[in-house]
Amino acid sequence: MATTVTQSGQITLPKAVRDQLGLTPGSQVDFRQAADGSVILVRVDQASLADRFDKLRGHAGAGPNTDAVMALTRGEP
């Protein structure tokens, strides 16, 4: 997919790209340069959502121990 840069430096993202990223008017995007020099377009709110979940991973708190879980599955009081 190709697009043209306007005289003021603006581009129109192809509809297929907007649809794939779920971009709607007002969506924020970030441009990141990869090690090979290519540029990656990332939806900002999706990246921050993933970051929030990563921070919570493994922090569910103490739960029942194995004996308590086994008692529940057996229907023991």
PDB file of C-alpha atoms in Angstrom:
ATOM      1  CA  MET A   1       0.000   0.000   0.000  1.00  0.00           C
ATOM      2  CA  ALA A   2       1.430   3.321  -0.990  1.00  0.00           C
ATOM      3  CA  THR A   3       0.345   6.826  -0.110  1.00  0.00           C
ATOM      4  CA  THR A   4       1.552  10.322  -0.998  1.00  0.00           C
ATOM      5  CA  VAL A   5       3.084  12.860   1.354  1.00  0.00           C
ATOM      6  CA  THR A   6       1.475  16.283   0.952  1.00  0.00           C
ATOM      7  CA  GLN A   7       3.415  19.528   0.741  1.00  0.00           C
ATOM      8  CA  SER A   8       2.739  20.102   4.465  1.00  0.00           C
ATOM      9  CA  GLY A   9       4.111  16.634   5.349  1.00  0.00           C
ATOM     10  CA  GLN A  10       0.765  14.932   5.926  1.00  0.00           C
ATOM     11  CA  ILE A  11      -0.284  11.486   4.726  1.00  0.00           C
ATOM     12  CA  THR A  12      -3.556   9.606   4.522  1.00  0.00           C
ATOM     13  CA  LEU A  13      -3.387   6.161   6.070  1.00  0.00           C
ATOM     14  CA  PRO A  14      -4.924   3.559   3.772  1.00  0.00           C
ATOM     15  CA  LYS A  15      -8.293   2.275   4.980  1.00  0.00           C
ATOM     16  CA  ALA A  16      -6.925  -1.268   5.335  1.00  0.00           C
ATOM     17  CA  VAL A  17      -4.302   0.013   7.812  1.00  0.00           C
ATOM     18  CA  ARG A  18      -6.860   2.049   9.766  1.00  0.00           C
ATOM     19  CA  ASP A  19      -9.175  -0.956   9.949  1.00  0.00           C
ATOM     20  CA  GLN A  20      -6.412  -3.352  11.019  1.00  0.00           C
ATOM     21  CA  LEU A  21      -5.319  -1.045  13.860  1.00  0.00           C
ATOM     22  CA  GLY A  22      -8.887  -0.071  14.778  1.00  0.00           C
ATOM     23  CA  LEU A  23      -8.144   3.608  14.217  1.00  0.00           C
ATOM     24  CA  THR A  24     -10.999   6.063  14.363  1.00  0.00           C
ATOM     25  CA  PRO A  25     -10.978   9.872  14.250  1.00  0.00           C
ATOM     26  CA  GLY A  26      -9.082  11.090  17.301  1.00  0.00           C
ATOM     27  CA  SER A  27      -7.024   7.888  17.715  1.00  0.00           C
ATOM     28  CA  GLN A  28      -3.402   8.478  18.616  1.00  0.00           C
ATOM     29  CA  VAL A  29      -0.551   6.671  16.911  1.00  0.00           C
ATOM     30  CA  ASP A  30       3.165   6.470  17.546  1.00  0.00           C
ATOM     31  CA  PHE A  31       5.919   6.086  14.956  1.00  0.00           C
ATOM     32  CA  ARG A  32       8.843   3.918  16.067  1.00  0.00           C
ATOM     33  CA  GLN A  33      12.036   3.336  14.149  1.00  0.00           C
ATOM     34  CA  ALA A  34      13.202  -0.277  14.022  1.00  0.00           C
ATOM     35  CA  ALA A  35      16.858  -1.308  14.083  1.00  0.00           C
ATOM     36  CA  ASP A  36      16.792  -1.919  10.321  1.00  0.00           C
ATOM     37  CA  GLY A  37      15.620   1.669   9.668  1.00  0.00           C
ATOM     38  CA  SER A  38      12.011   0.795   8.915  1.00  0.00           C
ATOM     39  CA  VAL A  39       9.247   2.717  10.672  1.00  0.00           C
ATOM     40  CA  ILE A  40       6.521   0.984  12.672  1.00  0.00           C
ATOM     41  CA  LEU A  41       3.108   2.551  13.261  1.00  0.00           C
ATOM     42  CA  VAL A  42       1.629   1.655  16.665  1.00  0.00           C
ATOM     43  CA  ARG A  43      -1.734   2.606  18.107  1.00  0.00           C
ATOM     44  CA  VAL A  44      -0.878   4.441  21.354  1.00  0.00           C
ATOM     45  CA  ASP A  45      -3.847   3.406  23.484  1.00  0.00           C
ATOM     46  CA  GLN A  46      -3.380  -0.287  22.633  1.00  0.00           C
ATOM     47  CA  ALA A  47       0.291  -0.174  23.614  1.00  0.00           C
ATOM     48  CA  SER A  48      -0.493   1.497  26.928  1.00  0.00           C
ATOM     49  CA  LEU A  49      -3.279  -1.028  27.608  1.00  0.00           C
ATOM     50  CA  ALA A  50      -0.827  -3.899  27.141  1.00  0.00           C
ATOM     51  CA  ASP A  51       1.661  -2.151  29.443  1.00  0.00           C
ATOM     52  CA  ARG A  52      -0.988  -1.892  32.173  1.00  0.00           C
ATOM     53  CA  PHE A  53      -1.718  -5.618  31.978  1.00  0.00           C
ATOM     54  CA  ASP A  54       1.983  -6.484  32.010  1.00  0.00           C
ATOM     55  CA  LYS A  55       2.361  -4.610  35.307  1.00  0.00           C
ATOM     56  CA  LEU A  56      -0.439  -6.679  36.863  1.00  0.00           C
ATOM     57  CA  ARG A  57       0.814 -10.058  35.664  1.00  0.00           C
ATOM     58  CA  GLY A  58       1.622 -12.340  38.586  1.00  0.00           C
ATOM     59  CA  HIS A  59       0.054 -10.050  41.192  1.00  0.00           C
ATOM     60  CA  ALA A  60      -3.281 -11.738  41.806  1.00  0.00           C
ATOM     61  CA  GLY A  61      -2.510 -12.160  45.495  1.00  0.00           C
ATOM     62  CA  ALA A  62      -2.499 -15.203  47.722  1.00  0.00           C
ATOM     63  CA  GLY A  63      -5.076 -17.809  46.841  1.00  0.00           C
ATOM     64  CA  PRO A  64      -6.111 -21.135  48.298  1.00  0.00           C
ATOM     65  CA  ASN A  65      -3.390 -23.734  48.652  1.00  0.00           C
ATOM     66  CA  THR A  66      -3.417 -27.039  46.789  1.00  0.00           C
ATOM     67  CA  ASP A  67      -5.102 -28.946  49.639  1.00  0.00           C
ATOM     68  CA  ALA A  68      -7.963 -26.430  49.762  1.00  0.00           C
ATOM     69  CA  VAL A  69      -8.482 -26.599  45.983  1.00  0.00           C
ATOM     70  CA  MET A  70      -8.512 -30.405  46.057  1.00  0.00           C
ATOM     71  CA  ALA A  71     -11.054 -30.377  48.915  1.00  0.00           C
ATOM     72  CA  LEU A  72     -13.293 -28.055  46.875  1.00  0.00           C
ATOM     73  CA  THR A  73     -13.112 -30.283  43.797  1.00  0.00           C
ATOM     74  CA  ARG A  74     -14.025 -33.311  45.903  1.00  0.00           C
ATOM     75  CA  GLY A  75     -16.944 -31.475  47.474  1.00  0.00           C
ATOM     76  CA  GLU A  76     -15.472 -31.684  50.948  1.00  0.00           C
ATOM     77  CA  PRO A  77     -16.496 -28.956  53.436  1.00  0.00           C
TER      78      PRO A  77
END
